[in-house]
């Protein structure tokens, strides 16, 4: 069943994120069922509340990393950015708001990558926020 972009639905794409979510929720459930009652009696009754709040923050951050776009840059056209005949220089210095920034040339995507941008070898794209780009959170 192809969608409008022409890509097929792949259920195997959701196995890593499902595994990570199951491990996250499962281990927390085991902690609250088996360990937390003993810690409540031995240390403090406020401990389950504290751990519940921390778990909600972790779950919220995991969900944001899963469902937010990491920022995939489109590739340059073949006739775009052909200043040099053979190859562009590896680095280019650019002034942004008075600060000099060094941008690296991506030979695969054929453009200068902005700061914090990296090329992913798995999906073969340049990604803006590479720390939010991972097969385990279904962004790759």
Coordinates of C-alpha atoms in Angstrom, one line a residue, residues 71 73 104 106 111-119 125-130:
X71 CA 15.9 18.4 10.3
X73 CA 18.5 18.9 4.6
X104 CA 32.3 21.8 6.0
X106 CA 29.5 17.4 2.2
X111 CA 26.6 21.6 -0.2
X112 CA 28.3 23.3 2.8
X113 CA 26.9 21.9 6.0
X114 CA 25.8 24.4 8.7
X115 CA 27.1 24.0 12.3
X116 CA 25.8 20.9 14.2
X117 CA 24.9 19.3 10.9
X118 CA 26.3 15.8 10.2
X119 CA 25.9 13.3 7.4
X125 CA 21.2 12.5 4.4
X126 CA 22.6 15.5 6.1
X127 CA 20.8 16.1 9.4
X128 CA 20.7 19.4 11.3
X129 CA 20.2 18.1 14.9
X130 CA 22.1 14.8 14.8

